[in-house]
Amino acid sequence: MKHELAYGKGKLSFSFPAGVTPTVIVPNDRPGLPDPLAAARDAVKNPAGTPPLAQMLRDRAPKKVVVVVNDVTRPTPYAVMFPPLIEAFEEAGITDDQVTLLVATGIHDPHTDAQNREFYSDAIVDRFSVISHDAFKPETHTFMGTFKSGYEFHVNTLAKEADFLITLGVVMPHYFAGYSGGRNSILPGLAGKNTVEKNHARMVELMDNLPPIDQNPVSLEMIEAARQVGVDFILIVVVNDRQDVVSIHAGDLEKAWRSAVDVSSSMFEVPFDKQVDICVTCASGYPRDINAYQTQKALDHADRITRHGGTIILAAECSAGYGEHVFEEWMNRGWSPEKIMDEVKKNFVMGGHKAYGFAKVAAEKEYWLISAFSEKDTNALFAKKAATVQEAVDAAAKKHGPNATWVYMPEGSVSLPVPRK
């Protein structure tokens, strides 16, 4: 029987060994909304914890409205999200020249015009100003003070100076922040490099023992940052593995986001009873497998369900290579996984944190990578290169023998295995 894994914009097929019936780990499917655009309009008019958006805009009469949007690494259904926002702007008398779309790149590269047009549409780019955040340009940031942790908070000046600040996003599992969306449009989305590093440095303590979302120090500081900069309204969605919009949430930063987390966790957290010998998975295709930086999330999910000494087989095209220059430099130092982990713990740096994610898996497990990387770069990622998924499957079967236990996880980036309580 043939099975498939998403790979870039296509699929890769393979077969499990004769007699193998793998455990299948997939998100708990929920159908998409029959009319997501109507649901988005309703959410904006009947939000949680705030007045309707158009009413807020009329009451505040802002001169400068900033809408924070995701970058190209995070698929977002803007065809559903933009129309109700624009309708609210028009109803409140907000003109196009008063609105700026600010791309929450975090520490990723700024967008090109072509990427903006591909991701947001020509109509949006021609109508509104679209500006990418750059975490490495302190002259474009404003110092906001310090968090409760004592860390300094620097944020994009356009967000700080906005008269009305809106964030858009998708709520998905995140390997150390718990869940994405809402508050992380500000931190890490619009924060300075040093602020992001200080916040993310705690990942080394959290990855093996992720606390409940309401106790997660990384997430709590993200909320603190969003409150400090003054997010007025959020519009966020939950999508299924087919990218259909399942639910839409709008309004108050915490109330709307928390309701979306409840929906997302019910879908993507998949309980398991026992770790397995071999996990066959992928990074869910483009754009989630656009580079190794993004692919690490799927590797982390596979790590959770694969035993010490087991084998992970991961398909991820990585057409854009490593995805971040500091991460690439760390992976090409020639250090052992243990050395990388030790250095990151002693001297945390953004980019190095992704190297930590790969090293953490490689220190305990074997993994095969099917990708566009050369064998040299595949080995630098501590992986074995396979030309096909079938090649890696056959090698793992030979290594672990006929009694090996298998998991098939065809949506690796959005399937979060959790031990059954």
Coordinates of C-alpha atoms in Angstrom, one line a residue:
M1 CA 0.0 0.0 0.0
K2 CA 1.3 3.4 -1.0
H3 CA 1.5 6.3 1.5
E4 CA 2.3 9.9 0.8
L5 CA 4.2 12.8 2.4
A6 CA 3.8 16.4 1.5
Y7 CA 7.1 17.8 0.0
G8 CA 7.3 21.3 -1.2
K9 CA 4.3 21.9 -3.5
G10 CA 4.1 18.2 -4.4
K11 CA 4.0 14.7 -2.8
L12 CA 6.4 11.8 -2.2
S13 CA 5.1 8.2 -2.1
F14 CA 6.5 5.2 -0.3
S15 CA 5.5 1.8 1.2
F16 CA 6.0 0.4 4.7
P17 CA 7.6 -3.0 4.9
A18 CA 5.4 -6.0 4.5
G19 CA 3.5 -6.8 7.6
V20 CA 3.9 -3.3 9.2
T21 CA 0.8 -1.5 10.3
P22 CA 2.0 1.8 11.6
T23 CA 0.2 3.9 14.2
V24 CA -1.1 6.9 12.4
I25 CA -0.8 10.3 14.1
V26 CA -2.9 13.0 12.5
P27 CA -4.7 16.1 13.8
N28 CA -8.2 15.6 15.1
D29 CA -10.0 16.7 11.9
R30 CA -12.6 19.4 12.0
P31 CA -14.3 20.6 8.9
G32 CA -13.8 24.0 7.6
L33 CA -16.5 26.6 8.1
P34 CA -19.1 26.6 5.3
D35 CA -18.7 30.4 4.8
P36 CA -15.5 31.6 6.5
L37 CA -15.8 35.1 5.1
A38 CA -19.2 35.5 6.7
A39 CA -17.8 34.2 9.9
A40 CA -14.9 36.6 9.8
R41 CA -17.3 39.5 9.3
D42 CA -19.4 38.3 12.2
A43 CA -16.3 38.0 14.4
V44 CA -15.2 41.6 13.7
K45 CA -18.7 42.9 14.4
N46 CA -19.2 40.7 17.5
P47 CA -15.7 40.4 19.1
A48 CA -14.8 39.0 22.5
G49 CA -14.0 41.6 25.1
T50 CA -14.1 44.7 22.9
P51 CA -16.7 46.7 21.0
P52 CA -17.1 46.0 17.3
L53 CA -14.0 47.1 15.3
A54 CA -15.8 49.8 13.3
Q55 CA -17.2 51.3 16.5
M56 CA -13.7 51.4 18.1
L57 CA -12.3 53.1 15.1
R58 CA -15.1 55.7 14.9
D59 CA -14.7 56.4 18.7
R60 CA -10.9 56.7 18.5
A61 CA -10.6 58.4 15.1
P62 CA -7.0 57.3 14.7
K63 CA -4.7 59.0 12.2
K64 CA -2.3 56.1 11.9
V65 CA -3.6 52.5 11.8
V66 CA -1.1 49.6 11.8
V67 CA -2.1 46.1 10.9
V68 CA 0.5 43.5 11.9
V69 CA 0.6 40.6 9.4
N70 CA 2.5 37.3 9.3
D71 CA 5.5 36.8 7.0
V72 CA 5.8 34.3 4.2
T73 CA 6.8 31.4 6.5
R74 CA 3.3 31.3 8.1
P75 CA 0.4 30.4 5.8
T76 CA -2.5 32.8 6.7
P77 CA -5.9 33.0 4.9
Y78 CA -5.8 36.7 4.1
A79 CA -8.6 36.4 1.6
V80 CA -10.9 35.7 4.5
M81 CA -9.3 38.2 7.0
F82 CA -8.7 41.3 4.9
P83 CA -12.2 42.0 3.6
P84 CA -13.9 42.5 7.1
L85 CA -11.0 44.7 8.2
I86 CA -11.2 46.9 5.1
E87 CA -15.0 47.1 5.5
A88 CA -14.6 48.3 9.1
F89 CA -12.0 50.9 7.9
E90 CA -14.4 52.2 5.3
E91 CA -17.3 52.3 7.7
A92 CA -15.2 54.3 10.2
G93 CA -13.9 56.7 7.5
I94 CA -10.3 55.4 7.7
T95 CA -8.6 56.2 4.4
D96 CA -6.1 53.9 2.7
D97 CA -3.2 56.2 3.3
Q98 CA -3.8 56.0 7.0
V99 CA -3.2 52.2 7.1
T100 CA 0.1 50.4 7.1
L101 CA 0.6 46.7 7.0
L102 CA 3.6 45.9 9.1
V103 CA 5.1 42.4 8.4
A104 CA 6.1 40.6 11.6
T105 CA 9.3 39.0 10.4
G106 CA 10.8 38.3 13.8
I107 CA 14.4 37.7 13.0
H108 CA 13.6 36.4 9.5
D109 CA 14.6 38.3 6.4
P110 CA 12.4 41.2 5.2
H111 CA 10.0 40.5 2.4
T112 CA 10.6 41.4 -1.2
D113 CA 7.9 43.1 -3.2
A114 CA 7.3 39.8 -5.0
Q115 CA 6.8 38.0 -1.8
N116 CA 4.3 40.6 -0.6
R117 CA 2.3 40.3 -3.8
E118 CA 2.3 36.5 -3.6
F119 CA 1.3 36.4 0.0
Y120 CA -1.1 39.4 0.4
S121 CA -2.2 39.9 -3.3
D122 CA -1.5 42.6 -5.8
A123 CA -4.7 44.4 -4.8
I124 CA -3.6 44.8 -1.2
V125 CA 0.0 45.8 -2.0
D126 CA -1.2 48.4 -4.5
R127 CA -3.7 49.8 -2.0
F128 CA -1.8 50.0 1.3
S129 CA 1.8 50.6 2.4
V130 CA 3.5 47.3 3.3
I131 CA 6.7 47.5 5.4
S132 CA 8.7 44.6 6.8
H133 CA 10.1 44.7 10.3
D134 CA 13.9 44.3 10.6
A135 CA 15.0 43.1 14.0
F136 CA 18.6 44.0 13.1
K137 CA 18.0 47.7 12.6
P138 CA 17.9 49.3 16.1
E139 CA 17.4 52.7 14.5
T140 CA 13.9 51.5 13.5
H141 CA 13.0 50.5 17.1
T142 CA 11.8 52.2 20.2
F143 CA 12.8 51.3 23.8
M144 CA 9.7 50.5 25.8
G145 CA 11.3 49.8 29.2
T146 CA 11.8 46.5 30.9
F147 CA 9.7 43.4 31.4
K148 CA 9.0 41.9 34.8
S149 CA 12.0 39.6 34.0
G150 CA 14.3 42.6 33.9
Y151 CA 14.9 42.2 30.1
E152 CA 14.8 45.3 27.9
F153 CA 12.0 45.6 25.4
H154 CA 12.7 47.2 22.0
V155 CA 9.9 47.2 19.5
N156 CA 9.3 48.5 15.9
T157 CA 8.7 52.2 16.1
L158 CA 5.8 52.0 13.7
A159 CA 3.9 49.8 16.1
K160 CA 4.7 52.1 19.1
E161 CA 3.5 55.2 17.3
A162 CA 0.3 53.7 15.9
D163 CA -2.9 55.3 17.0
F164 CA -4.6 52.0 16.6
L165 CA -2.8 48.6 16.5
I166 CA -4.3 45.4 15.0
T167 CA -2.7 42.0 14.8
L168 CA -3.6 39.1 12.5
G169 CA -2.5 35.5 12.8
V170 CA -3.0 31.8 12.9
V171 CA -3.0 29.8 16.2
M172 CA -0.9 26.7 15.9
P173 CA 1.2 24.6 18.3
H174 CA 4.6 26.0 19.0
Y175 CA 7.5 24.0 20.3
F176 CA 8.4 26.2 23.2
A177 CA 5.9 29.1 23.3
G178 CA 3.0 26.6 23.5
Y179 CA 0.9 28.2 20.8
S180 CA 1.4 30.9 18.1
G181 CA -0.9 33.8 17.3
G182 CA -2.1 36.9 18.9
R183 CA 0.6 38.1 21.3
N184 CA 3.6 36.7 19.3
S185 CA 2.9 39.2 16.5
I186 CA 4.7 41.7 18.8
L187 CA 7.2 39.4 20.5
P188 CA 9.0 38.0 18.5
G189 CA 7.3 39.5 15.5
L190 CA 8.2 43.1 15.9
A191 CA 10.8 43.1 18.6
G192 CA 14.5 43.9 18.4
K193 CA 17.0 41.1 18.1
N194 CA 18.2 41.3 21.7
T195 CA 14.7 41.3 23.1
V196 CA 13.9 38.2 21.1
E197 CA 17.0 36.4 22.2
K198 CA 16.3 37.1 25.9
N199 CA 12.8 35.8 25.6
H200 CA 13.7 32.7 23.6
A201 CA 16.7 31.8 25.7
R202 CA 14.3 30.0 28.1
M203 CA 13.5 27.4 25.4
V204 CA 16.4 25.2 26.5
E205 CA 14.6 24.8 29.9
L206 CA 11.1 24.3 28.3
M207 CA 11.6 22.0 25.3
D208 CA 11.7 18.7 27.3
N209 CA 9.0 19.8 29.8
L210 CA 6.6 22.2 28.3
P211 CA 4.4 23.8 31.0
P212 CA 0.7 24.6 30.6
I213 CA 0.2 27.6 28.4
D214 CA -1.0 29.8 31.3
Q215 CA 2.3 29.1 33.1
N216 CA 4.7 29.3 30.2
P217 CA 7.2 32.1 30.9
V218 CA 7.9 32.7 27.3
S219 CA 4.2 33.1 26.4
L220 CA 3.5 35.2 29.5
E221 CA 6.2 37.6 28.5
M222 CA 4.8 37.8 24.9
I223 CA 1.5 38.8 26.4
E224 CA 3.3 41.4 28.5
A225 CA 5.0 42.8 25.4
A226 CA 1.7 43.0 23.5
R227 CA 0.0 44.8 26.3
Q228 CA 2.9 47.2 26.8
V229 CA 2.9 48.3 23.2
G230 CA -0.9 48.5 23.2
V231 CA -2.5 46.0 20.9
D232 CA -6.1 47.3 20.4
F233 CA -7.7 44.4 18.5
I234 CA -6.7 41.0 17.2
L235 CA -8.2 38.8 14.4
I236 CA -6.9 35.3 14.4
V237 CA -8.0 32.0 12.9
V238 CA -7.5 28.2 13.5
V239 CA -7.1 26.1 10.3
N240 CA -7.1 22.4 9.8
D241 CA -4.4 20.4 8.0
R242 CA -6.0 21.2 4.7
Q243 CA -5.7 24.9 5.5
D244 CA -9.5 25.2 5.8
V245 CA -10.6 27.9 8.3
V246 CA -12.1 26.0 11.3
S247 CA -12.8 29.0 13.6
I248 CA -12.3 32.7 13.7
H249 CA -11.7 34.8 16.8
A250 CA -11.5 38.6 17.2
G251 CA -11.4 41.2 19.9
D252 CA -9.3 41.4 23.1
L253 CA -5.7 40.3 22.9
E254 CA -6.1 37.6 25.6
K255 CA -9.7 36.6 25.5
A256 CA -9.8 36.1 21.7
W257 CA -6.4 34.3 21.7
R258 CA -7.2 32.0 24.6
S259 CA -10.5 30.9 22.9
A260 CA -8.5 30.1 19.7
V261 CA -5.9 28.1 21.8
D262 CA -8.7 26.0 23.2
V263 CA -9.9 25.1 19.6
S264 CA -6.3 24.6 18.3
S265 CA -5.3 22.3 21.2
S266 CA -8.4 20.1 20.7
M267 CA -7.3 19.6 17.1
F268 CA -3.5 19.3 17.1
E269 CA -2.6 17.7 20.4
V270 CA -2.7 13.9 19.7
P271 CA -2.3 11.6 22.7
F272 CA 0.0 8.5 22.5
D273 CA 0.7 5.7 24.9
K274 CA 4.3 4.7 24.1
Q275 CA 7.2 6.0 22.1
V276 CA 8.1 4.0 19.0
D277 CA 11.2 2.8 17.2
I278 CA 10.6 4.6 13.9
C279 CA 8.7 7.7 12.9
V280 CA 8.0 8.6 9.3
T281 CA 7.0 12.2 8.8
C282 CA 7.2 15.4 6.9
A283 CA 7.2 19.2 7.5
S284 CA 3.7 19.5 5.9
G285 CA 4.9 20.9 2.5
Y286 CA 5.3 24.4 1.3
P287 CA 5.7 26.9 2.9
R288 CA 6.2 25.0 6.2
D289 CA 9.2 23.1 4.6
I290 CA 10.6 26.1 2.8
N291 CA 13.8 25.9 4.8
A292 CA 15.5 24.0 7.6
Y293 CA 14.7 26.7 10.1
Q294 CA 11.0 26.1 9.7
T295 CA 11.4 22.3 9.3
Q296 CA 12.8 22.0 12.8
K297 CA 9.2 22.2 14.2
A298 CA 8.3 19.0 12.5
L299 CA 11.5 17.4 13.7
D300 CA 10.6 18.4 17.3
H301 CA 7.2 16.8 17.0
A302 CA 8.7 13.6 15.7
D303 CA 11.2 13.6 18.5
R304 CA 8.4 13.6 21.1
I305 CA 7.1 10.2 19.9
T306 CA 10.4 8.5 19.0
R307 CA 12.3 6.6 21.7
H308 CA 15.9 7.1 22.6
G309 CA 18.0 5.3 20.0
G310 CA 15.1 5.3 17.5
T311 CA 15.0 6.6 13.9
I312 CA 13.2 9.6 12.5
I313 CA 12.6 9.8 8.7
L314 CA 11.7 13.4 7.7
A315 CA 10.8 14.7 4.3
A316 CA 11.2 18.5 3.8
E317 CA 12.2 20.1 0.6
C318 CA 14.0 23.1 2.1
S319 CA 14.1 24.9 -1.2
A320 CA 15.4 28.1 0.5
G321 CA 18.3 26.3 2.3
Y322 CA 18.9 26.9 6.0
G323 CA 16.7 29.9 6.2
E324 CA 18.8 32.0 8.6
H325 CA 22.5 32.8 8.4
V326 CA 23.4 32.5 12.1
F327 CA 21.7 29.1 12.2
E328 CA 23.6 28.1 9.1
E329 CA 26.9 29.2 10.6
W330 CA 26.3 27.2 13.8
M331 CA 25.4 24.1 11.9
N332 CA 28.6 24.3 9.8
R333 CA 31.0 24.7 12.8
G334 CA 31.7 21.0 12.7
W335 CA 30.8 20.6 16.4
S336 CA 29.1 17.6 17.9
P337 CA 25.4 17.8 18.9
E338 CA 26.5 17.8 22.6
K339 CA 28.9 20.7 21.9
I340 CA 26.3 22.8 20.2
M341 CA 23.8 22.2 23.1
D342 CA 26.4 23.1 25.7
E343 CA 27.4 26.3 23.9
V344 CA 23.8 27.5 23.4
K345 CA 23.1 27.0 27.1
K346 CA 26.1 29.0 28.0
N347 CA 25.8 31.7 25.3
F348 CA 22.3 31.9 23.9
V349 CA 22.0 33.5 20.4
M350 CA 19.1 33.6 18.0
G351 CA 19.9 31.2 15.1
G352 CA 21.9 29.1 17.5
H353 CA 18.6 28.2 19.2
K354 CA 17.5 26.3 16.0
A355 CA 20.9 24.6 16.0
Y356 CA 20.0 23.5 19.5
G357 CA 16.8 22.0 18.2
F358 CA 18.5 19.8 15.7
A359 CA 21.3 18.9 18.0
K360 CA 18.9 17.9 20.8
V361 CA 17.4 15.2 18.5
A362 CA 20.7 14.1 17.0
A363 CA 22.2 13.6 20.4
E364 CA 19.7 10.8 21.1
K365 CA 18.4 9.5 17.8
E366 CA 19.2 8.8 14.2
Y367 CA 17.4 10.7 11.6
W368 CA 17.2 10.7 7.8
L369 CA 16.4 13.8 5.8
I370 CA 14.9 13.8 2.3
S371 CA 15.4 17.3 1.0
A372 CA 17.0 19.5 -1.6
F373 CA 20.2 19.8 0.5
S374 CA 23.5 18.3 -0.6
E375 CA 24.9 15.4 1.3
K376 CA 27.4 17.7 2.9
D377 CA 24.7 20.1 4.2
T378 CA 22.5 17.2 5.2
N379 CA 25.3 15.8 7.3
A380 CA 25.9 19.3 8.8
L381 CA 22.3 19.1 10.1
F382 CA 23.3 15.8 11.7
A383 CA 21.1 13.9 9.3
K384 CA 21.7 11.0 6.9
K385 CA 20.7 11.9 3.3
A386 CA 18.3 9.7 1.4
A387 CA 17.3 10.2 -2.2
T388 CA 13.8 8.9 -1.5
V389 CA 11.6 8.2 1.5
Q390 CA 11.6 4.5 0.5
E391 CA 15.4 4.4 0.8
A392 CA 15.2 5.7 4.4
V393 CA 12.3 3.4 5.3
D394 CA 14.1 0.3 4.0
A395 CA 17.3 1.3 5.9
A396 CA 15.3 1.9 9.2
A397 CA 13.5 -1.5 8.8
K398 CA 16.8 -3.3 8.4
K399 CA 18.3 -1.5 11.4
H400 CA 15.4 -2.1 13.8
G401 CA 14.2 -5.5 12.6
P402 CA 10.8 -7.0 12.0
N403 CA 9.4 -6.3 15.4
A404 CA 10.0 -2.6 15.3
T405 CA 7.2 -0.2 16.1
W406 CA 6.3 2.5 13.5
V407 CA 4.5 5.8 13.5
Y408 CA 3.3 7.5 10.3
M409 CA 2.8 11.2 10.8
P410 CA 1.8 12.8 7.5
E411 CA 1.3 16.3 8.9
G412 CA 4.4 16.6 11.1
S413 CA 4.4 20.3 11.5
V414 CA 0.9 20.5 12.8
S415 CA 0.6 17.2 14.7
L416 CA 1.7 17.5 18.3
P417 CA 2.1 14.1 20.0
V418 CA 1.5 14.3 23.8
P419 CA 1.7 11.5 26.3
R420 CA -1.7 10.3 27.3
K421 CA -2.7 11.4 30.7

